[in-house]
Amino acid sequence: MDYTLAMYKSPDYEELAFTLLLEHLVAIGYPPEILAYKYDPTFPTRGLVFDALYGNLLKVDSHGNLLVCAHGFRFLKGAEILHYYPNKFIQRDDMKRFHILNTLFNLTEAHLYACLVDFFTNCSRYVNMFQDVREAMDHVHLSGCLKEKTLENLEKYVVKDPRVPLLLSRMKEVGKIFLATNSDYTYTDAIMSYLFDFSNEDKADVPQRPWRSYFDLIVVDTRKPLFFAEGTVLRQVDTDTGKLRIGTYTGPLQHCAVYSGGSSDVVCDLLGVKGKDILYMGDHIFGDILKSKKRQGWRTFLVVPELARELQVWTEKSELFEELRSLDVFLAELYQHLDSGSSERPDISSIKRRIQKVTHEMDMCYGKMGSLFRCGSRQTLFANQLMRYADLYAASFINFLYYPFSYLFRAPPVLMAHESTVEHSRLDSGDMVAALPPWLAQHGDPSQQVPQDSSGEEEDDGEA
């Protein structure tokens, strides 16, 4: 539900969560001076890694190679990075030290780490700091204080879109819809009632009706990602009181009923569906997309609200990426007539400096930590996991409103490095080598040499 059906207004919602986190840290003994920090929406991005040993925020690629490194709000360069990470590389499977911040709720957490590291300069207790922030995050969410503040001013914090009931009503005409959320029933009911209440609107796209009628199955308190493994006991919710009824529910699916707990297996059984019959939509790359894909084989749709901003920058600053591509081509041409017997060593220092400058300029167009998906021409860990586990992704599930439900989504073909060197339209089997430049036929295009993971093992998903 959160960040899928219910989109929270940014940066208002993050500012609220950030303030509550600071107040809790002060309540457990942190200096009250930290309350002077304010949430800066231009600083954090999702997919960062927090190094609990050194207190650094890192942006990495899928192999753990460092792309960006910040200590507090100070970005480290060259020798400073090598001091902490001699190979500019981290072992992502060391999950006691490296913690991936992949959810939209993690944006405030990432900014808070930067603030505390900035405040406690040269501190040797970053591990304790990490534990305190994680406990504060748990408190803000589990105690209900964030939810209470949100419900006090829904117009300020929650996006209300009249297209939501219209799309769900159309979906329900052709298939089954279920809602699975980690939130409790009381909060879910309040948020969903607000989203589906258009009684004061002059023109409504669909007749007013209870929000529960849009779903065939509603499950709260799912405790994802546990929901996609063994799950918990399935119990029915008394929708009048919000309390759970005694005993495990083992009966058939009831219309407009609400359940608590359960598992993905229970959902399949109650709906009479399995595997690829389901298109599961969520915003959490690990708790929603990766687990539903690997555990159940469900088709997956990842909601990425940042995509609207990413596309805007990508369109407006396309000339920067084109310059990066031209620099790669120019770099390749310097080595065009050289081989292992050549003693000549081209001076590429100026090209490397220009690549670094253009990459930095591109990153700053997105924010202080750069793009969610890339750093120059290199993809981030988040981008890699999105491409690997999400069948579809978009800024909002509302995009489905503009496609027929019979639409066949197919991924565009992606060429491997060796395949991109061949122009099929100009070749036949007899003159393939002759049609290529001699240097390319013998050695391949240097600009297309992509480093690959040669371990031969499946990448560890870590926390994702």
Tab-separated table of C-alpha atoms in Angstrom:
chain	number	residue	atom	x	y	z
A	1	MET	CA	0.000	0.000	0.000
A	2	ASP	CA	2.642	2.540	1.087
A	3	TYR	CA	4.298	4.252	-1.893
A	4	THR	CA	2.254	2.088	-4.288
A	5	LEU	CA	-1.415	2.934	-3.808
A	6	ALA	CA	-0.681	5.587	-1.192
A	7	MET	CA	1.966	7.969	-2.496
A	8	TYR	CA	3.406	10.261	0.153
A	9	LYS	CA	4.180	13.871	-0.703
A	10	SER	CA	7.885	14.610	-0.902
A	11	PRO	CA	9.663	16.293	0.816
A	12	ASP	CA	6.918	16.990	3.401
A	13	TYR	CA	6.621	13.369	4.483
A	14	GLU	CA	10.392	12.858	4.731
A	15	GLU	CA	10.720	16.087	6.735
A	16	LEU	CA	8.125	14.792	9.208
A	17	ALA	CA	9.897	11.439	9.617
A	18	PHE	CA	13.285	13.170	9.946
A	19	THR	CA	12.018	15.443	12.726
A	20	LEU	CA	10.563	12.499	14.649
A	21	LEU	CA	13.846	10.596	14.317
A	22	LEU	CA	15.865	13.519	15.698
A	23	GLU	CA	13.442	13.974	18.599
A	24	HIS	CA	13.730	10.302	19.526
A	25	LEU	CA	17.540	10.377	19.417
A	26	VAL	CA	17.562	13.405	21.727
A	27	ALA	CA	15.141	11.593	24.045
A	28	ILE	CA	17.597	8.675	24.404
A	29	GLY	CA	20.556	10.933	25.152
A	30	TYR	CA	21.866	12.520	21.961
A	31	PRO	CA	22.841	16.225	22.198
A	32	PRO	CA	19.860	18.547	21.594
A	33	GLU	CA	22.063	20.509	19.162
A	34	ILE	CA	21.326	17.889	16.483
A	35	LEU	CA	17.782	19.289	16.293
A	36	ALA	CA	19.246	22.168	14.272
A	37	TYR	CA	19.681	19.839	11.263
A	38	LYS	CA	16.982	20.018	8.607
A	39	TYR	CA	16.124	17.440	5.978
A	40	ASP	CA	17.684	18.253	2.599
A	41	PRO	CA	15.841	16.424	-0.223
A	42	THR	CA	18.692	17.149	-2.657
A	43	PHE	CA	21.229	15.100	-0.686
A	44	PRO	CA	20.113	11.457	-0.329
A	45	THR	CA	19.133	8.965	-2.967
A	46	ARG	CA	18.038	5.370	-2.623
A	47	GLY	CA	20.433	2.476	-3.066
A	48	LEU	CA	23.224	3.954	-0.940
A	49	VAL	CA	25.312	1.739	1.340
A	50	PHE	CA	26.177	2.836	4.881
A	51	ASP	CA	29.570	1.686	6.152
A	52	ALA	CA	29.026	1.260	9.895
A	53	LEU	CA	32.784	0.988	10.495
A	54	TYR	CA	33.846	4.341	9.029
A	55	GLY	CA	30.500	6.146	8.886
A	56	ASN	CA	30.663	6.652	5.120
A	57	LEU	CA	27.742	6.712	2.683
A	58	LEU	CA	28.662	4.868	-0.502
A	59	LYS	CA	27.186	4.534	-3.953
A	60	VAL	CA	28.346	1.292	-5.557
A	61	ASP	CA	27.776	-0.747	-8.702
A	62	SER	CA	26.490	-4.329	-8.757
A	63	HIS	CA	29.961	-5.754	-8.051
A	64	GLY	CA	30.715	-3.512	-5.073
A	65	ASN	CA	32.970	-1.048	-6.921
A	66	LEU	CA	32.786	2.447	-5.429
A	67	LEU	CA	31.156	5.187	-7.495
A	68	VAL	CA	30.687	7.892	-4.829
A	69	CYS	CA	31.905	8.161	-1.231
A	70	ALA	CA	30.762	10.751	1.348
A	71	HIS	CA	31.779	11.221	4.972
A	72	GLY	CA	28.990	13.266	6.464
A	73	PHE	CA	28.371	15.933	3.850
A	74	ARG	CA	31.977	15.926	2.620
A	75	PHE	CA	32.603	13.990	-0.570
A	76	LEU	CA	35.887	12.087	-0.557
A	77	LYS	CA	38.245	12.002	-3.506
A	78	GLY	CA	41.300	10.074	-4.686
A	79	ALA	CA	43.723	9.377	-1.840
A	80	GLU	CA	41.024	9.793	0.821
A	81	ILE	CA	38.930	7.027	-0.715
A	82	LEU	CA	41.987	4.776	-1.073
A	83	HIS	CA	42.717	5.299	2.626
A	84	TYR	CA	39.408	3.692	3.571
A	85	TYR	CA	39.014	1.343	0.588
A	86	PRO	CA	42.405	0.448	-0.980
A	87	ASN	CA	40.757	-1.272	-3.964
A	88	LYS	CA	37.811	1.143	-4.243
A	89	PHE	CA	35.724	-1.956	-3.593
A	90	ILE	CA	33.549	-3.326	-0.778
A	91	GLN	CA	32.412	-6.822	0.149
A	92	ARG	CA	28.640	-6.418	0.065
A	93	ASP	CA	28.099	-9.770	1.758
A	94	ASP	CA	29.607	-8.311	4.979
A	95	MET	CA	26.149	-7.310	6.178
A	96	LYS	CA	27.295	-6.521	9.716
A	97	ARG	CA	29.325	-3.648	8.314
A	98	PHE	CA	27.632	-2.622	5.059
A	99	HIS	CA	23.919	-1.806	5.105
A	100	ILE	CA	21.950	-1.140	1.916
A	101	LEU	CA	19.384	1.685	2.087
A	102	ASN	CA	17.014	0.724	-0.703
A	103	THR	CA	13.548	1.808	0.405
A	104	LEU	CA	11.861	5.186	0.171
A	105	PHE	CA	11.618	5.177	3.969
A	106	ASN	CA	15.451	4.914	3.996
A	107	LEU	CA	15.839	8.389	2.471
A	108	THR	CA	15.461	10.067	5.857
A	109	GLU	CA	17.700	7.428	7.431
A	110	ALA	CA	20.481	8.074	4.890
A	111	HIS	CA	20.309	11.823	5.477
A	112	LEU	CA	20.324	11.297	9.241
A	113	TYR	CA	23.548	9.249	9.028
A	114	ALA	CA	25.175	12.120	7.127
A	115	CYS	CA	24.001	14.628	9.742
A	116	LEU	CA	25.273	12.594	12.691
A	117	VAL	CA	28.621	11.842	11.061
A	118	ASP	CA	28.930	15.544	10.276
A	119	PHE	CA	28.122	16.398	13.917
A	120	PHE	CA	30.370	13.786	15.520
A	121	THR	CA	33.449	14.387	13.374
A	122	ASN	CA	36.240	11.831	13.930
A	123	CYS	CA	33.935	9.711	16.062
A	124	SER	CA	34.965	6.098	16.690
A	125	ARG	CA	31.441	4.874	17.513
A	126	TYR	CA	29.797	4.682	14.102
A	127	VAL	CA	28.611	1.120	14.766
A	128	ASN	CA	26.736	2.286	17.855
A	129	MET	CA	25.402	5.243	15.876
A	130	PHE	CA	24.040	2.885	13.235
A	131	GLN	CA	22.300	0.779	15.874
A	132	ASP	CA	20.790	3.878	17.495
A	133	VAL	CA	19.419	5.154	14.177
A	134	ARG	CA	17.973	1.756	13.284
A	135	GLU	CA	16.290	1.562	16.680
A	136	ALA	CA	14.950	5.085	16.174
A	137	MET	CA	13.563	4.048	12.778
A	138	ASP	CA	11.832	1.066	14.384
A	139	HIS	CA	10.431	3.283	17.130
A	140	VAL	CA	9.042	5.887	14.720
A	141	HIS	CA	7.298	3.229	12.638
A	142	LEU	CA	6.268	0.673	15.280
A	143	SER	CA	5.195	3.110	18.010
A	144	GLY	CA	2.734	4.667	15.590
A	145	CYS	CA	3.913	8.279	16.040
A	146	LEU	CA	4.662	8.714	12.312
A	147	LYS	CA	1.291	7.246	11.391
A	148	GLU	CA	-0.515	9.449	13.915
A	149	LYS	CA	1.107	12.611	12.553
A	150	THR	CA	0.301	11.510	8.996
A	151	LEU	CA	-3.369	10.886	9.783
A	152	GLU	CA	-3.645	14.275	11.492
A	153	ASN	CA	-2.953	16.009	8.181
A	154	LEU	CA	-3.658	13.661	5.282
A	155	GLU	CA	-3.915	16.458	2.739
A	156	LYS	CA	-0.368	17.555	3.532
A	157	TYR	CA	1.260	14.140	3.441
A	158	VAL	CA	-0.745	11.863	1.103
A	159	VAL	CA	-1.357	12.252	-2.629
A	160	LYS	CA	-5.021	11.834	-3.569
A	161	ASP	CA	-5.567	10.804	-7.183
A	162	PRO	CA	-9.071	10.240	-8.631
A	163	ARG	CA	-7.589	7.871	-11.204
A	164	VAL	CA	-6.862	5.236	-8.510
A	165	PRO	CA	-10.480	4.017	-8.055
A	166	LEU	CA	-11.050	4.271	-11.807
A	167	LEU	CA	-8.079	2.006	-12.601
A	168	LEU	CA	-8.889	-0.503	-9.865
A	169	SER	CA	-12.527	-0.731	-10.954
A	170	ARG	CA	-11.385	-1.513	-14.502
A	171	MET	CA	-8.870	-4.056	-13.248
A	172	LYS	CA	-11.487	-5.827	-11.176
A	173	GLU	CA	-13.707	-6.224	-14.232
A	174	VAL	CA	-11.080	-8.407	-15.933
A	175	GLY	CA	-9.239	-10.080	-13.042
A	176	LYS	CA	-8.724	-10.472	-9.305
A	177	ILE	CA	-7.071	-7.829	-7.124
A	178	PHE	CA	-5.488	-8.331	-3.712
A	179	LEU	CA	-3.897	-5.891	-1.273
A	180	ALA	CA	-1.007	-7.043	0.927
A	181	THR	CA	0.451	-4.457	3.311
A	182	ASN	CA	2.692	-4.445	6.360
A	183	SER	CA	0.520	-1.755	7.940
A	184	ASP	CA	-2.128	-2.595	10.541
A	185	TYR	CA	-5.812	-2.467	9.688
A	186	THR	CA	-6.588	0.795	11.502
A	187	TYR	CA	-3.969	2.751	9.535
A	188	THR	CA	-4.785	0.942	6.285
A	189	ASP	CA	-8.487	1.711	6.649
A	190	ALA	CA	-7.816	5.404	7.339
A	191	ILE	CA	-5.450	5.831	4.387
A	192	MET	CA	-7.566	3.866	1.924
A	193	SER	CA	-10.799	5.576	2.998
A	194	TYR	CA	-9.133	8.918	2.276
A	195	LEU	CA	-7.810	7.778	-1.111
A	196	PHE	CA	-11.221	6.491	-2.245
A	197	ASP	CA	-13.413	9.255	-0.816
A	198	PHE	CA	-14.446	11.631	-3.583
A	199	SER	CA	-17.921	12.364	-2.234
A	200	ASN	CA	-17.217	16.125	-2.186
A	201	GLU	CA	-15.969	16.192	-5.765
A	202	ASP	CA	-18.190	17.682	-8.479
A	203	LYS	CA	-17.296	14.982	-10.979
A	204	ALA	CA	-16.324	11.449	-10.036
A	205	ASP	CA	-15.057	8.953	-12.596
A	206	VAL	CA	-16.679	6.038	-10.725
A	207	PRO	CA	-19.620	5.837	-8.300
A	208	GLN	CA	-18.728	6.241	-4.622
A	209	ARG	CA	-18.395	2.903	-2.819
A	210	PRO	CA	-16.404	1.390	0.104
A	211	TRP	CA	-12.713	0.939	-0.628
A	212	ARG	CA	-12.771	-2.734	0.386
A	213	SER	CA	-15.157	-3.498	-2.480
A	214	TYR	CA	-12.347	-2.844	-4.979
A	215	PHE	CA	-10.390	-5.893	-3.747
A	216	ASP	CA	-10.994	-9.635	-3.808
A	217	LEU	CA	-8.558	-10.174	-0.932
A	218	ILE	CA	-7.109	-7.801	1.687
A	219	VAL	CA	-4.245	-8.831	3.965
A	220	VAL	CA	-2.702	-6.517	6.575
A	221	ASP	CA	0.210	-7.076	9.017
A	222	THR	CA	1.959	-9.188	6.369
A	223	ARG	CA	5.481	-8.671	7.770
A	224	LYS	CA	7.131	-8.757	4.338
A	225	PRO	CA	9.616	-10.211	3.409
A	226	LEU	CA	8.638	-12.990	5.900
A	227	PHE	CA	5.313	-13.063	4.040
A	228	PHE	CA	7.104	-14.597	1.029
A	229	ALA	CA	8.694	-17.358	3.122
A	230	GLU	CA	7.000	-19.250	5.939
A	231	GLY	CA	4.731	-16.319	6.768
A	232	THR	CA	2.675	-16.027	9.949
A	233	VAL	CA	-0.671	-17.273	11.242
A	234	LEU	CA	-3.630	-16.105	9.114
A	235	ARG	CA	-6.332	-14.481	11.228
A	236	GLN	CA	-9.469	-12.566	10.321
A	237	VAL	CA	-9.832	-8.905	11.285
A	238	ASP	CA	-12.985	-7.548	12.881
A	239	THR	CA	-13.466	-4.493	10.652
A	240	ASP	CA	-15.739	-2.816	13.243
A	241	THR	CA	-13.166	-2.821	16.046
A	242	GLY	CA	-9.895	-3.394	14.133
A	243	LYS	CA	-9.074	-6.289	16.476
A	244	LEU	CA	-8.069	-9.791	15.397
A	245	ARG	CA	-10.473	-12.638	15.814
A	246	ILE	CA	-9.333	-15.618	17.863
A	247	GLY	CA	-7.841	-18.622	16.083
A	248	THR	CA	-6.319	-19.385	12.716
A	249	TYR	CA	-8.581	-18.710	9.752
A	250	THR	CA	-8.961	-21.810	7.594
A	251	GLY	CA	-12.220	-21.113	5.756
A	252	PRO	CA	-12.894	-19.973	2.196
A	253	LEU	CA	-12.307	-16.462	0.875
A	254	GLN	CA	-15.027	-14.079	2.058
A	255	HIS	CA	-16.106	-11.015	0.086
A	256	CYS	CA	-14.810	-7.703	1.534
A	257	ALA	CA	-13.249	-9.524	4.494
A	258	VAL	CA	-9.862	-8.432	5.856
A	259	TYR	CA	-7.178	-10.829	7.056
A	260	SER	CA	-4.012	-10.415	9.077
A	261	GLY	CA	-0.685	-12.216	8.566
A	262	GLY	CA	-0.615	-15.256	6.334
A	263	SER	CA	1.832	-15.853	3.514
A	264	SER	CA	2.171	-15.662	-0.251
A	265	ASP	CA	1.192	-19.348	-0.420
A	266	VAL	CA	-2.048	-18.560	1.412
A	267	VAL	CA	-2.807	-15.755	-1.065
A	268	CYS	CA	-2.379	-18.152	-3.984
A	269	ASP	CA	-4.630	-20.731	-2.347
A	270	LEU	CA	-7.403	-18.272	-1.459
A	271	LEU	CA	-7.425	-16.695	-4.912
A	272	GLY	CA	-6.959	-19.978	-6.769
A	273	VAL	CA	-3.940	-18.693	-8.703
A	274	LYS	CA	-0.225	-19.427	-8.837
A	275	GLY	CA	3.124	-18.193	-10.097
A	276	LYS	CA	2.954	-16.150	-13.266
A	277	ASP	CA	-0.827	-15.725	-12.936
A	278	ILE	CA	0.046	-12.869	-10.553
A	279	LEU	CA	1.481	-9.446	-11.372
A	280	TYR	CA	2.696	-8.142	-8.021
A	281	MET	CA	3.212	-4.387	-7.621
A	282	GLY	CA	5.419	-2.901	-4.935
A	283	ASP	CA	8.005	-0.242	-4.151
A	284	HIS	CA	10.550	-2.306	-2.175
A	285	ILE	CA	13.172	-3.936	-4.414
A	286	PHE	CA	13.969	-6.553	-1.747
A	287	GLY	CA	10.857	-6.982	0.407
A	288	ASP	CA	8.452	-6.863	-2.561
A	289	ILE	CA	10.117	-7.557	-5.890
A	290	LEU	CA	13.106	-9.825	-5.265
A	291	LYS	CA	11.382	-12.087	-2.745
A	292	SER	CA	8.132	-12.469	-4.703
A	293	LYS	CA	10.131	-13.251	-7.839
A	294	LYS	CA	12.541	-15.783	-6.298
A	295	ARG	CA	10.126	-17.428	-3.869
A	296	GLN	CA	6.930	-17.608	-5.943
A	297	GLY	CA	7.907	-16.816	-9.527
A	298	TRP	CA	5.374	-13.985	-9.581
A	299	ARG	CA	5.580	-11.377	-12.306
A	300	THR	CA	6.730	-8.116	-10.764
A	301	PHE	CA	6.092	-4.391	-11.199
A	302	LEU	CA	8.381	-2.001	-9.312
A	303	VAL	CA	7.074	1.472	-8.492
A	304	VAL	CA	9.921	4.012	-8.726
A	305	PRO	CA	8.553	7.502	-7.943
A	306	GLU	CA	11.955	9.072	-8.669
A	307	LEU	CA	11.611	8.015	-12.302
A	308	ALA	CA	9.753	11.186	-13.286
A	309	ARG	CA	12.641	13.359	-12.134
A	310	GLU	CA	15.228	10.969	-13.602
A	311	LEU	CA	13.560	11.117	-17.025
A	312	GLN	CA	13.320	14.897	-16.885
A	313	VAL	CA	17.067	15.251	-16.248
A	314	TRP	CA	17.898	12.511	-18.767
A	315	THR	CA	15.957	14.431	-21.431
A	316	GLU	CA	17.176	17.929	-20.592
A	317	LYS	CA	20.833	16.908	-20.173
A	318	SER	CA	21.098	14.336	-22.954
A	319	GLU	CA	24.029	16.209	-24.460
A	320	LEU	CA	26.157	15.302	-21.426
A	321	PHE	CA	25.612	11.575	-21.897
A	322	GLU	CA	26.275	11.954	-25.621
A	323	GLU	CA	29.562	13.641	-24.751
A	324	LEU	CA	30.460	10.695	-22.518
A	325	ARG	CA	29.767	8.329	-25.401
A	326	SER	CA	31.876	10.389	-27.792
A	327	LEU	CA	34.739	10.405	-25.278
A	328	ASP	CA	34.562	6.597	-25.112
A	329	VAL	CA	34.725	6.400	-28.892
A	330	PHE	CA	37.650	8.828	-29.040
A	331	LEU	CA	39.438	6.790	-26.372
A	332	ALA	CA	38.970	3.637	-28.453
A	333	GLU	CA	40.293	5.318	-31.586
A	334	LEU	CA	43.570	6.175	-29.845
A	335	TYR	CA	44.284	2.446	-29.585
A	336	GLN	CA	42.881	1.555	-33.001
A	337	HIS	CA	46.171	0.718	-34.714
A	338	LEU	CA	48.015	-0.634	-31.654
A	339	ASP	CA	48.453	-4.227	-30.530
A	340	SER	CA	50.525	-6.188	-28.005
A	341	GLY	CA	53.696	-5.468	-29.959
A	342	SER	CA	53.297	-1.678	-29.839
A	343	SER	CA	55.617	0.339	-27.613
A	344	GLU	CA	53.603	3.526	-28.029
A	345	ARG	CA	51.539	4.522	-24.985
A	346	PRO	CA	48.861	7.131	-25.757
A	347	ASP	CA	48.426	9.962	-23.242
A	348	ILE	CA	44.832	9.602	-22.074
A	349	SER	CA	45.094	11.708	-18.912
A	350	SER	CA	43.187	14.650	-20.389
A	351	ILE	CA	40.398	12.354	-21.636
A	352	LYS	CA	40.080	10.733	-18.200
A	353	ARG	CA	39.851	14.161	-16.559
A	354	ARG	CA	37.168	15.200	-19.026
A	355	ILE	CA	35.201	11.987	-18.395
A	356	GLN	CA	35.357	12.655	-14.643
A	357	LYS	CA	34.228	16.265	-15.137
A	358	VAL	CA	31.283	15.343	-17.373
A	359	THR	CA	30.268	12.498	-15.040
A	360	HIS	CA	30.297	14.864	-12.043
A	361	GLU	CA	28.295	17.459	-13.982
A	362	MET	CA	25.709	14.803	-14.871
A	363	ASP	CA	25.457	13.616	-11.267
A	364	MET	CA	24.892	17.126	-9.932
A	365	CYS	CA	21.887	17.530	-12.246
A	366	TYR	CA	20.123	14.790	-10.268
A	367	GLY	CA	21.182	15.793	-6.757
A	368	LYS	CA	24.193	15.781	-4.479
A	369	MET	CA	24.420	11.974	-4.522
A	370	GLY	CA	23.664	11.787	-8.226
A	371	SER	CA	21.249	9.570	-10.114
A	372	LEU	CA	19.440	6.612	-8.611
A	373	PHE	CA	20.373	4.535	-11.655
A	374	ARG	CA	23.840	5.546	-12.811
A	375	CYS	CA	27.095	7.362	-12.247
A	376	GLY	CA	28.172	8.568	-15.669
A	377	SER	CA	28.014	5.530	-17.939
A	378	ARG	CA	28.112	3.018	-15.060
A	379	GLN	CA	24.932	1.576	-13.577
A	380	THR	CA	24.333	1.514	-9.834
A	381	LEU	CA	23.534	-1.491	-7.668
A	382	PHE	CA	19.892	-0.365	-7.542
A	383	ALA	CA	19.688	-0.204	-11.344
A	384	ASN	CA	21.195	-3.673	-11.667
A	385	GLN	CA	18.717	-5.201	-9.222
A	386	LEU	CA	15.816	-3.425	-10.907
A	387	MET	CA	16.811	-4.820	-14.303
A	388	ARG	CA	17.302	-8.280	-12.840
A	389	TYR	CA	14.141	-8.720	-10.778
A	390	ALA	CA	11.471	-6.273	-11.988
A	391	ASP	CA	9.535	-7.383	-15.064
A	392	LEU	CA	8.086	-3.875	-15.345
A	393	TYR	CA	8.798	-0.581	-13.620
A	394	ALA	CA	7.334	2.905	-13.738
A	395	ALA	CA	6.914	6.038	-11.627
A	396	SER	CA	3.353	5.003	-10.740
A	397	PHE	CA	1.046	2.034	-11.183
A	398	ILE	CA	-1.432	4.576	-12.626
A	399	ASN	CA	0.445	4.160	-15.918
A	400	PHE	CA	-1.609	0.987	-16.482
A	401	LEU	CA	-4.626	3.213	-17.030
A	402	TYR	CA	-3.250	4.057	-20.473
A	403	TYR	CA	-2.750	0.474	-21.701
A	404	PRO	CA	-5.350	-2.138	-22.678
A	405	PHE	CA	-5.288	-5.097	-20.302
A	406	SER	CA	-4.558	-7.341	-23.280
A	407	TYR	CA	-1.291	-5.467	-23.939
A	408	LEU	CA	1.799	-7.630	-24.377
A	409	PHE	CA	4.784	-6.051	-22.641
A	410	ARG	CA	8.081	-7.129	-24.157
A	411	ALA	CA	11.552	-5.993	-23.170
A	412	PRO	CA	13.635	-4.357	-25.913
A	413	PRO	CA	16.550	-6.556	-27.022
A	414	VAL	CA	19.776	-5.759	-25.189
A	415	LEU	CA	22.935	-6.665	-27.063
A	416	MET	CA	25.925	-8.138	-25.300
A	417	ALA	CA	29.271	-6.415	-25.870
A	418	HIS	CA	30.428	-8.826	-28.586
A	419	GLU	CA	27.050	-8.708	-30.358
A	420	SER	CA	27.072	-4.921	-30.613
A	421	THR	CA	30.191	-5.030	-32.828
A	422	VAL	CA	28.294	-6.733	-35.660
A	423	GLU	CA	26.021	-5.009	-38.188
A	424	HIS	CA	23.710	-7.845	-39.267
A	425	SER	CA	22.073	-5.852	-42.042
A	426	ARG	CA	25.352	-5.564	-43.903
A	427	LEU	CA	26.790	-9.040	-43.446
A	428	ASP	CA	26.400	-12.583	-44.586
A	429	SER	CA	28.289	-15.618	-43.326
A	430	GLY	CA	30.867	-15.433	-46.108
A	431	ASP	CA	32.182	-11.909	-45.679
A	432	MET	CA	31.744	-11.148	-41.969
A	433	VAL	CA	35.433	-10.656	-41.232
A	434	ALA	CA	36.030	-8.777	-44.466
A	435	ALA	CA	33.263	-6.311	-43.660
A	436	LEU	CA	34.829	-5.346	-40.324
A	437	PRO	CA	37.787	-2.988	-39.976
A	438	PRO	CA	40.973	-5.063	-39.582
A	439	TRP	CA	41.619	-3.860	-36.047
A	440	LEU	CA	38.053	-4.674	-35.016
A	441	ALA	CA	38.048	-8.104	-36.656
A	442	GLN	CA	41.208	-9.048	-34.780
A	443	HIS	CA	40.788	-7.411	-31.398
A	444	GLY	CA	37.209	-6.187	-30.931
A	445	ASP	CA	36.134	-2.626	-30.283
A	446	PRO	CA	37.921	-1.367	-27.131
A	447	SER	CA	34.979	0.891	-26.359
A	448	GLN	CA	32.768	-2.188	-26.032
A	449	GLN	CA	34.933	-4.182	-23.654
A	450	VAL	CA	32.706	-4.500	-20.609
A	451	PRO	CA	34.136	-5.905	-17.363
A	452	GLN	CA	32.232	-8.995	-16.309
A	453	ASP	CA	31.910	-10.863	-13.030
A	454	SER	CA	34.086	-13.900	-13.654
A	455	SER	CA	33.329	-15.659	-10.380
A	456	GLY	CA	30.852	-17.995	-12.049
A	457	GLU	CA	28.566	-17.743	-9.051
A	458	GLU	CA	25.194	-16.097	-8.748
A	459	GLU	CA	25.442	-12.646	-7.233
A	460	ASP	CA	24.618	-12.532	-3.541
A	461	ASP	CA	21.496	-10.465	-3.083
A	462	GLY	CA	22.503	-9.239	0.361
A	463	GLU	CA	19.836	-7.066	1.911
A	464	ALA	CA	18.947	-5.656	-1.540
